């Protein structure tokens, strides 16, 4: 069992497969020209599996693959199939571009739920956010997943003045589709141009939805980082991830392994523990994992403890989102 000093048991591991991506979302990528990590410094498939097995032996029940874009790795299929053999719930967060070609692998690995990032339902705005003209490809891949009965959750980062006007268009999408929309408060990371006035909060999102729909709260599962809601008569549902205005740290069970094999005990931690070098040196990695999680801060990596309106995003010590793995 992996626990921290506040008694939180950690049984959910998020593994970033790469910091590379075929999109250029401005809120995720650092502003300056960014060199992706060379392949030699990334965990190899056997190393991902070896580390994952260690975590699973210590009680990890759920693994999420993320990135960067996890499906741009040439050996993604090998990793996914390997992890699919472990006794865990395997899930993934992806931008949705490579679903069609990877579908047989996803099915073989037993993946039952996929989170797809989609911040707008307007093709031109999609291009503006991602710098890639593939809106229709992503939409058709979402349909493909639904046809194959793989549950789809849509991650939508809400940014004031950019896509907050589309909140209820996303809600309308849930009327006849069994999808869950996850509205995410915009978070600050190294070089992502975050300012508090671009943030659209949980309360603001709820207010917009309640203007047009009857909203009923749904009880959250333990460790859930989202507040869940339903709308009578809608096949789908929605949730809000309010990391900035109402964080969920008290029940946190998450650990993050970066693509270069560093363990982060919190999305906002300023430190990290190098597991990959120890693994490559044939050293015992378990004590490093236990020590890292034991040292986890109570809330938000001990960094975002001020009210979000007073936050100086540039003073936060962290990687960019694309190098952590969202
Ligand atoms: N490439 C994949 C994707 O886009 O789904 C996986 C990695 S991405 C970093 C994971 C999630 O983090 C995405 O849903 C993305 O929208 C979200 N994300 C990235 N930067 C963010 C930010 N600054 N605030 C909130 N969410 C963010
Ligand atoms: Fe790539 Fe996902 Fe970041 Fe967009 S949000 S740049 S798709 S990793």
Short mmCIF file of C-alpha atoms and ligand atoms in Angstrom, two decimals:
data_model
loop_
_atom_site.label_atom_id
_atom_site.label_comp_id
_atom_site.label_asym_id
_atom_site.label_seq_id
_atom_site.Cartn_x
_atom_site.Cartn_y
_atom_site.Cartn_z
CA UNK A 1 0.00 0.00 0.00
CA UNK A 2 1.29 3.47 -0.88
CA UNK A 3 0.16 6.16 1.56
CA UNK A 4 1.09 9.72 2.44
CA UNK A 5 1.55 11.34 5.85
CA UNK A 6 -2.09 12.52 5.84
CA UNK A 7 -3.39 8.94 5.58
CA UNK A 8 -4.36 9.18 1.92
CA UNK A 9 -3.91 5.83 0.18
CA UNK A 10 -2.64 6.19 -3.38
CA UNK A 11 -3.99 3.60 -5.81
CA UNK A 12 -4.28 5.56 -9.05
CA UNK A 13 -1.28 6.06 -11.33
CA UNK A 14 -1.22 8.38 -14.32
CA UNK A 15 1.54 7.54 -16.77
CA UNK A 16 2.66 10.05 -19.39
CA UNK A 17 3.97 8.18 -22.43
CA UNK A 18 5.54 11.19 -24.12
CA UNK A 19 5.75 14.97 -23.98
CA UNK A 20 5.41 15.00 -27.77
CA UNK A 21 2.14 16.01 -29.34
CA UNK A 22 0.60 16.51 -32.76
CA UNK A 23 -1.36 19.53 -31.42
CA UNK A 24 -0.13 22.88 -30.15
CA UNK A 25 -2.83 23.88 -27.62
CA UNK A 26 -1.64 27.24 -26.28
CA UNK A 27 -2.83 26.56 -22.74
CA UNK A 28 -0.82 23.36 -22.49
CA UNK A 29 2.42 23.98 -24.40
CA UNK A 30 5.09 26.34 -23.09
CA UNK A 31 5.23 29.67 -24.93
CA UNK A 32 8.83 29.47 -26.11
CA UNK A 33 10.08 27.00 -28.75
CA UNK A 34 10.02 23.71 -26.96
CA UNK A 35 12.26 20.72 -27.71
CA UNK A 36 10.54 17.43 -27.05
CA UNK A 37 12.42 14.97 -24.85
CA UNK A 38 14.67 12.69 -26.96
CA UNK A 39 13.58 9.06 -27.17
CA UNK A 40 16.66 7.83 -25.22
CA UNK A 41 15.43 9.72 -22.14
CA UNK A 42 11.87 8.41 -22.36
CA UNK A 43 10.84 5.23 -20.59
CA UNK A 44 11.04 2.29 -22.99
CA UNK A 45 8.01 -0.06 -23.20
CA UNK A 46 9.66 -2.65 -20.92
CA UNK A 47 10.49 0.12 -18.41
CA UNK A 48 6.93 1.46 -18.39
CA UNK A 49 5.71 -2.07 -17.73
CA UNK A 50 8.31 -2.78 -15.04
CA UNK A 51 7.43 0.40 -13.14
CA UNK A 52 3.68 -0.15 -13.62
CA UNK A 53 4.01 -3.68 -12.22
CA UNK A 54 5.77 -2.32 -9.13
CA UNK A 55 2.91 0.11 -8.49
CA UNK A 56 0.26 -2.56 -9.12
CA UNK A 57 1.97 -4.89 -6.64
CA UNK A 58 1.59 -2.07 -4.08
CA UNK A 59 -2.16 -1.80 -4.61
CA UNK A 60 -2.62 0.45 -7.65
CA UNK A 61 -6.03 -0.32 -9.16
CA UNK A 62 -6.28 2.21 -11.97
CA UNK A 63 -3.80 3.42 -14.59
CA UNK A 64 -4.41 6.33 -16.95
CA UNK A 65 -2.24 6.85 -20.01
CA UNK A 66 -1.72 10.44 -20.96
CA UNK A 67 0.93 12.82 -22.29
CA UNK A 68 1.63 14.85 -24.44
CA UNK A 69 -0.39 12.82 -26.83
CA UNK A 70 -0.03 9.17 -25.77
CA UNK A 71 -0.99 7.79 -29.18
CA UNK A 72 1.78 9.58 -31.12
CA UNK A 73 4.38 7.21 -29.69
CA UNK A 74 5.33 4.65 -32.34
CA UNK A 75 5.42 1.91 -29.70
CA UNK A 76 2.17 2.97 -28.02
CA UNK A 77 0.46 -0.27 -29.11
CA UNK A 78 3.13 -2.41 -27.43
CA UNK A 79 2.80 -0.45 -24.17
CA UNK A 80 -1.00 -0.45 -24.19
CA UNK A 81 -1.20 -4.20 -24.88
CA UNK A 82 1.32 -4.89 -22.08
CA UNK A 83 -0.53 -2.75 -19.54
CA UNK A 84 -3.81 -4.35 -20.64
CA UNK A 85 -2.58 -7.63 -19.15
CA UNK A 86 -2.20 -6.12 -15.65
CA UNK A 87 -5.07 -6.47 -13.13
CA UNK A 88 -6.02 -2.78 -13.30
CA UNK A 89 -8.65 -0.54 -14.85
CA UNK A 90 -6.80 0.93 -17.84
CA UNK A 91 -8.03 4.30 -19.19
CA UNK A 92 -6.59 7.02 -21.40
CA UNK A 93 -6.74 10.74 -22.10
CA UNK A 94 -6.15 11.62 -25.75
CA UNK A 95 -6.79 14.39 -28.23
CA UNK A 96 -8.69 11.82 -30.27
CA UNK A 97 -6.83 12.09 -33.58
CA UNK A 98 -5.46 8.53 -33.66
CA UNK A 99 -8.42 6.56 -32.35
CA UNK A 100 -9.43 4.95 -35.66
CA UNK A 101 -6.07 3.28 -36.33
CA UNK A 102 -5.58 2.31 -32.66
CA UNK A 103 -9.10 0.98 -32.04
CA UNK A 104 -8.21 -2.76 -32.30
CA UNK A 105 -5.39 -2.25 -29.77
CA UNK A 106 -7.63 -0.31 -27.38
CA UNK A 107 -10.24 -3.06 -27.55
CA UNK A 108 -7.64 -5.82 -27.10
CA UNK A 109 -6.28 -4.05 -24.02
CA UNK A 110 -9.76 -3.92 -22.51
CA UNK A 111 -10.01 -0.12 -22.37
CA UNK A 112 -13.61 0.73 -21.52
CA UNK A 113 -13.46 4.51 -21.04
CA UNK A 114 -11.57 7.20 -22.96
CA UNK A 115 -11.32 10.91 -22.19
CA UNK A 116 -11.09 13.03 -25.31
CA UNK A 117 -10.10 16.68 -25.16
CA UNK A 118 -12.36 18.94 -27.17
CA UNK A 119 -12.61 22.59 -26.15
CA UNK A 120 -14.96 23.80 -28.86
CA UNK A 121 -17.63 22.53 -31.24
CA UNK A 122 -16.62 25.12 -33.85
CA UNK A 123 -14.04 23.96 -36.46
CA UNK A 124 -12.42 27.42 -36.86
CA UNK A 125 -12.03 27.87 -33.11
CA UNK A 126 -10.68 24.32 -32.85
CA UNK A 127 -7.95 25.31 -35.31
CA UNK A 128 -7.23 28.48 -33.35
CA UNK A 129 -6.77 26.56 -30.09
CA UNK A 130 -4.89 23.50 -31.37
CA UNK A 131 -3.24 24.91 -34.56
CA UNK A 132 -4.44 21.76 -36.33
CA UNK A 133 -7.31 21.47 -38.82
CA UNK A 134 -8.69 18.10 -37.69
CA UNK A 135 -11.94 18.95 -35.92
CA UNK A 136 -14.02 16.58 -38.09
CA UNK A 137 -11.53 13.73 -37.63
CA UNK A 138 -11.81 14.06 -33.83
CA UNK A 139 -15.62 14.23 -33.99
CA UNK A 140 -15.84 11.13 -36.17
CA UNK A 141 -13.47 9.27 -33.84
CA UNK A 142 -15.76 10.11 -30.91
CA UNK A 143 -18.65 8.57 -32.87
CA UNK A 144 -16.51 5.51 -33.59
CA UNK A 145 -15.84 4.95 -29.88
CA UNK A 146 -19.54 5.27 -29.07
CA UNK A 147 -20.40 2.75 -31.82
CA UNK A 148 -17.98 0.33 -30.17
CA UNK A 149 -19.56 0.93 -26.75
CA UNK A 150 -16.43 2.53 -25.32
CA UNK A 151 -17.55 5.20 -22.85
CA UNK A 152 -16.51 8.73 -23.85
CA UNK A 153 -15.77 11.61 -21.52
CA UNK A 154 -15.11 14.98 -23.17
CA UNK A 155 -12.58 17.26 -21.45
CA UNK A 156 -13.37 20.91 -22.13
CA UNK A 157 -11.08 23.54 -20.59
CA UNK A 158 -13.31 26.57 -20.11
CA UNK A 159 -11.59 29.90 -20.84
CA UNK A 160 -13.36 33.21 -20.38
CA UNK A 161 -14.03 35.00 -23.65
CA UNK A 162 -12.84 32.03 -25.71
CA UNK A 163 -15.28 29.16 -25.25
CA UNK A 164 -17.44 29.96 -22.21
CA UNK A 165 -20.20 30.88 -24.67
CA UNK A 166 -20.29 27.24 -25.82
CA UNK A 167 -20.99 25.63 -22.46
CA UNK A 168 -24.65 25.00 -23.23
CA UNK A 169 -23.85 23.74 -26.76
CA UNK A 170 -21.84 21.00 -25.06
CA UNK A 171 -24.74 20.37 -22.67
CA UNK A 172 -27.13 20.02 -25.65
CA UNK A 173 -24.79 17.36 -27.06
CA UNK A 174 -25.56 15.20 -23.99
CA UNK A 175 -29.31 15.17 -24.74
CA UNK A 176 -29.16 12.19 -27.14
CA UNK A 177 -25.62 10.94 -26.54
CA UNK A 178 -24.37 8.90 -23.56
CA UNK A 179 -21.30 11.09 -23.11
CA UNK A 180 -20.02 12.92 -20.05
CA UNK A 181 -18.80 16.48 -20.54
CA UNK A 182 -16.09 17.44 -18.07
CA UNK A 183 -15.75 21.21 -17.79
CA UNK A 184 -12.25 21.98 -16.46
CA UNK A 185 -11.19 25.21 -14.78
CA UNK A 186 -8.20 26.68 -16.63
CA UNK A 187 -5.05 26.02 -14.57
CA UNK A 188 -1.69 27.83 -14.51
CA UNK A 189 1.44 25.99 -15.70
CA UNK A 190 4.88 27.06 -16.79
CA UNK A 191 4.58 29.25 -19.89
CA UNK A 192 0.85 28.80 -20.59
CA UNK A 193 -0.28 32.46 -20.49
CA UNK A 194 -2.64 31.81 -17.56
CA UNK A 195 -4.21 34.86 -15.97
CA UNK A 196 -6.97 34.79 -13.39
CA UNK A 197 -9.32 36.78 -15.62
CA UNK A 198 -9.26 33.97 -18.22
CA UNK A 199 -10.51 31.51 -15.64
CA UNK A 200 -14.16 30.52 -15.67
CA UNK A 201 -15.09 29.06 -12.30
CA UNK A 202 -17.27 26.18 -11.11
CA UNK A 203 -19.91 28.68 -9.93
CA UNK A 204 -19.88 30.56 -13.23
CA UNK A 205 -20.19 27.32 -15.24
CA UNK A 206 -23.11 26.13 -13.10
CA UNK A 207 -24.81 29.50 -13.40
CA UNK A 208 -24.62 29.34 -17.23
CA UNK A 209 -26.03 25.80 -17.38
CA UNK A 210 -28.81 26.60 -14.88
CA UNK A 211 -29.97 29.49 -17.07
CA UNK A 212 -31.17 26.98 -19.70
CA UNK A 213 -31.50 23.62 -17.93
CA UNK A 214 -32.67 21.98 -14.71
CA UNK A 215 -29.50 20.74 -13.04
CA UNK A 216 -29.44 17.97 -10.43
CA UNK A 217 -26.30 17.11 -8.43
CA UNK A 218 -25.12 13.48 -8.50
CA UNK A 219 -23.16 11.90 -5.67
CA UNK A 220 -19.45 11.62 -6.46
CA UNK A 221 -17.47 8.41 -6.07
CA UNK A 222 -14.72 8.40 -3.41
CA UNK A 223 -11.53 10.09 -4.73
CA UNK A 224 -13.47 11.70 -7.56
CA UNK A 225 -11.90 14.95 -8.69
CA UNK A 226 -15.06 16.12 -10.39
CA UNK A 227 -18.41 17.35 -9.14
CA UNK A 228 -21.10 15.48 -11.07
CA UNK A 229 -24.47 16.68 -12.36
CA UNK A 230 -27.32 15.39 -14.50
CA UNK A 231 -30.10 16.98 -16.46
CA UNK A 232 -33.45 15.18 -16.48
CA UNK A 233 -34.15 13.71 -19.94
CA UNK A 234 -30.50 13.81 -21.07
CA UNK A 235 -28.77 10.55 -21.95
CA UNK A 236 -25.39 11.99 -21.01
CA UNK A 237 -24.26 14.02 -18.00
CA UNK A 238 -21.72 16.64 -17.05
CA UNK A 239 -19.10 17.25 -14.41
CA UNK A 240 -16.94 20.16 -13.30
CA UNK A 241 -13.29 19.88 -12.32
CA UNK A 242 -12.76 22.85 -10.05
CA UNK A 243 -9.08 22.56 -9.18
CA UNK A 244 -8.72 26.34 -8.87
CA UNK A 245 -11.79 27.34 -6.86
CA UNK A 246 -12.72 24.15 -4.98
CA UNK A 247 -9.86 21.64 -5.06
CA UNK A 248 -10.31 17.98 -4.20
CA UNK A 249 -7.03 17.40 -2.38
CA UNK A 250 -8.43 15.87 0.81
CA UNK A 251 -9.29 12.60 -0.95
CA UNK A 252 -6.49 12.61 -3.53
CA UNK A 253 -5.24 9.15 -4.53
CA UNK A 254 -3.20 10.11 -7.61
CA UNK A 255 0.43 9.74 -8.53
CA UNK A 256 1.98 10.87 -11.79
CA UNK A 257 4.83 9.26 -13.69
CA UNK A 258 6.32 11.57 -16.31
CA UNK A 259 7.46 10.24 -19.69
CA UNK A 260 11.09 10.49 -18.54
CA UNK A 261 10.36 8.34 -15.51
CA UNK A 262 10.03 10.94 -12.73
CA UNK A 263 7.40 10.50 -10.05
CA UNK A 264 5.36 13.59 -9.16
CA UNK A 265 3.26 13.22 -6.02
CA UNK A 266 0.95 16.10 -7.06
CA UNK A 267 0.09 17.88 -10.30
CA UNK A 268 1.42 21.07 -8.69
CA UNK A 269 4.42 19.65 -6.81
CA UNK A 270 7.65 21.58 -7.33
CA UNK A 271 9.76 18.45 -6.83
CA UNK A 272 9.95 15.06 -8.47
CA UNK A 273 11.68 11.72 -7.87
CA UNK A 274 13.73 10.04 -10.58
CA UNK A 275 12.58 6.40 -10.75
CA UNK A 276 13.90 5.63 -14.23
CA UNK A 277 17.59 6.19 -13.44
CA UNK A 278 17.32 3.90 -10.41
CA UNK A 279 15.51 1.27 -12.46
CA UNK A 280 18.23 1.45 -15.12
CA UNK A 281 20.90 1.09 -12.39
CA UNK A 282 19.12 -2.00 -11.05
CA UNK A 283 18.50 -0.23 -7.74
CA UNK A 284 15.47 -0.78 -5.52
CA UNK A 285 12.81 1.69 -6.70
CA UNK A 286 10.15 0.98 -4.08
CA UNK A 287 11.72 3.03 -1.23
CA UNK A 288 11.83 6.02 -3.61
CA UNK A 289 8.12 5.65 -4.37
CA UNK A 290 7.18 5.39 -0.70
CA UNK A 291 9.34 8.41 0.26
CA UNK A 292 7.98 10.55 -2.56
CA UNK A 293 4.34 9.92 -1.68
CA UNK A 294 4.98 10.25 2.06
CA UNK A 295 6.34 13.75 1.43
CA UNK A 296 3.23 14.86 -0.48
CA UNK A 297 1.90 18.25 0.62
CA UNK A 298 -1.62 18.59 2.00
CA UNK A 299 -2.96 20.69 -0.87
CA UNK A 300 -2.02 21.69 -4.42
CA UNK A 301 1.66 20.86 -3.99
CA UNK A 302 1.82 23.56 -1.30
CA UNK A 303 1.95 26.13 -4.08
CA UNK A 304 -1.54 27.37 -5.02
CA UNK A 305 -2.70 28.08 -1.50
CA UNK A 306 -3.61 31.71 -2.14
CA UNK A 307 -6.95 32.71 -3.70
CA UNK A 308 -6.69 32.28 -7.48
CA UNK A 309 -7.22 35.99 -8.12
CA UNK A 310 -3.99 36.74 -6.23
CA UNK A 311 -1.93 34.04 -7.91
CA UNK A 312 1.25 34.95 -9.73
CA UNK A 313 1.38 32.17 -12.33
CA UNK A 314 5.05 32.94 -13.16
CA UNK A 315 6.08 32.34 -9.55
CA UNK A 316 4.78 28.76 -9.56
CA UNK A 317 7.59 26.21 -9.82
CA UNK A 318 6.43 23.41 -12.06
CA UNK A 319 6.81 21.82 -15.46
CA UNK A 320 4.49 22.76 -18.30
CA UNK A 321 1.34 20.63 -18.55
CA UNK A 322 2.61 18.84 -21.64
CA UNK A 323 5.73 17.64 -19.77
CA UNK A 324 3.83 16.54 -16.65
CA UNK A 325 1.05 14.60 -18.32
CA UNK A 326 -2.41 15.98 -17.67
N1 LIG B 1 -3.02 15.04 -25.39
C1 LIG B 1 -4.01 14.49 -24.55
C2 LIG B 1 -5.23 15.36 -24.53
O1 LIG B 1 -5.17 16.49 -24.99
O2 LIG B 1 -6.24 14.88 -24.05
C3 LIG B 1 -3.54 14.17 -23.15
C4 LIG B 1 -2.69 15.16 -22.44
S1 LIG B 1 -3.47 16.70 -22.01
C5 LIG B 1 -2.15 17.52 -21.17
C6 LIG B 1 -4.58 16.18 -20.72
C7 LIG B 1 -5.68 17.14 -20.36
O3 LIG B 1 -5.09 18.28 -19.73
C8 LIG B 1 -6.46 17.67 -21.56
O4 LIG B 1 -7.83 17.44 -21.36
C9 LIG B 1 -6.18 19.13 -21.57
O5 LIG B 1 -7.25 19.88 -22.03
C10 LIG B 1 -5.88 19.40 -20.10
N2 LIG B 1 -5.11 20.62 -19.89
C11 LIG B 1 -3.96 20.98 -20.47
N3 LIG B 1 -3.54 22.18 -20.02
C12 LIG B 1 -4.47 22.59 -19.12
C13 LIG B 1 -4.63 23.76 -18.31
N4 LIG B 1 -3.75 24.74 -18.34
N5 LIG B 1 -5.70 23.85 -17.51
C14 LIG B 1 -6.62 22.84 -17.47
N6 LIG B 1 -6.53 21.72 -18.19
C15 LIG B 1 -5.48 21.59 -19.02
FE1 LIG B 2 -1.33 18.15 -26.97
FE2 LIG B 2 -3.26 17.47 -25.26
FE3 LIG B 2 -1.59 19.47 -24.68
FE4 LIG B 2 -3.33 19.83 -26.62
S1 LIG B 2 -3.83 19.47 -24.45
S2 LIG B 2 -1.11 20.33 -26.72
S3 LIG B 2 -3.49 17.80 -27.45
S4 LIG B 2 -1.05 17.36 -24.89
#
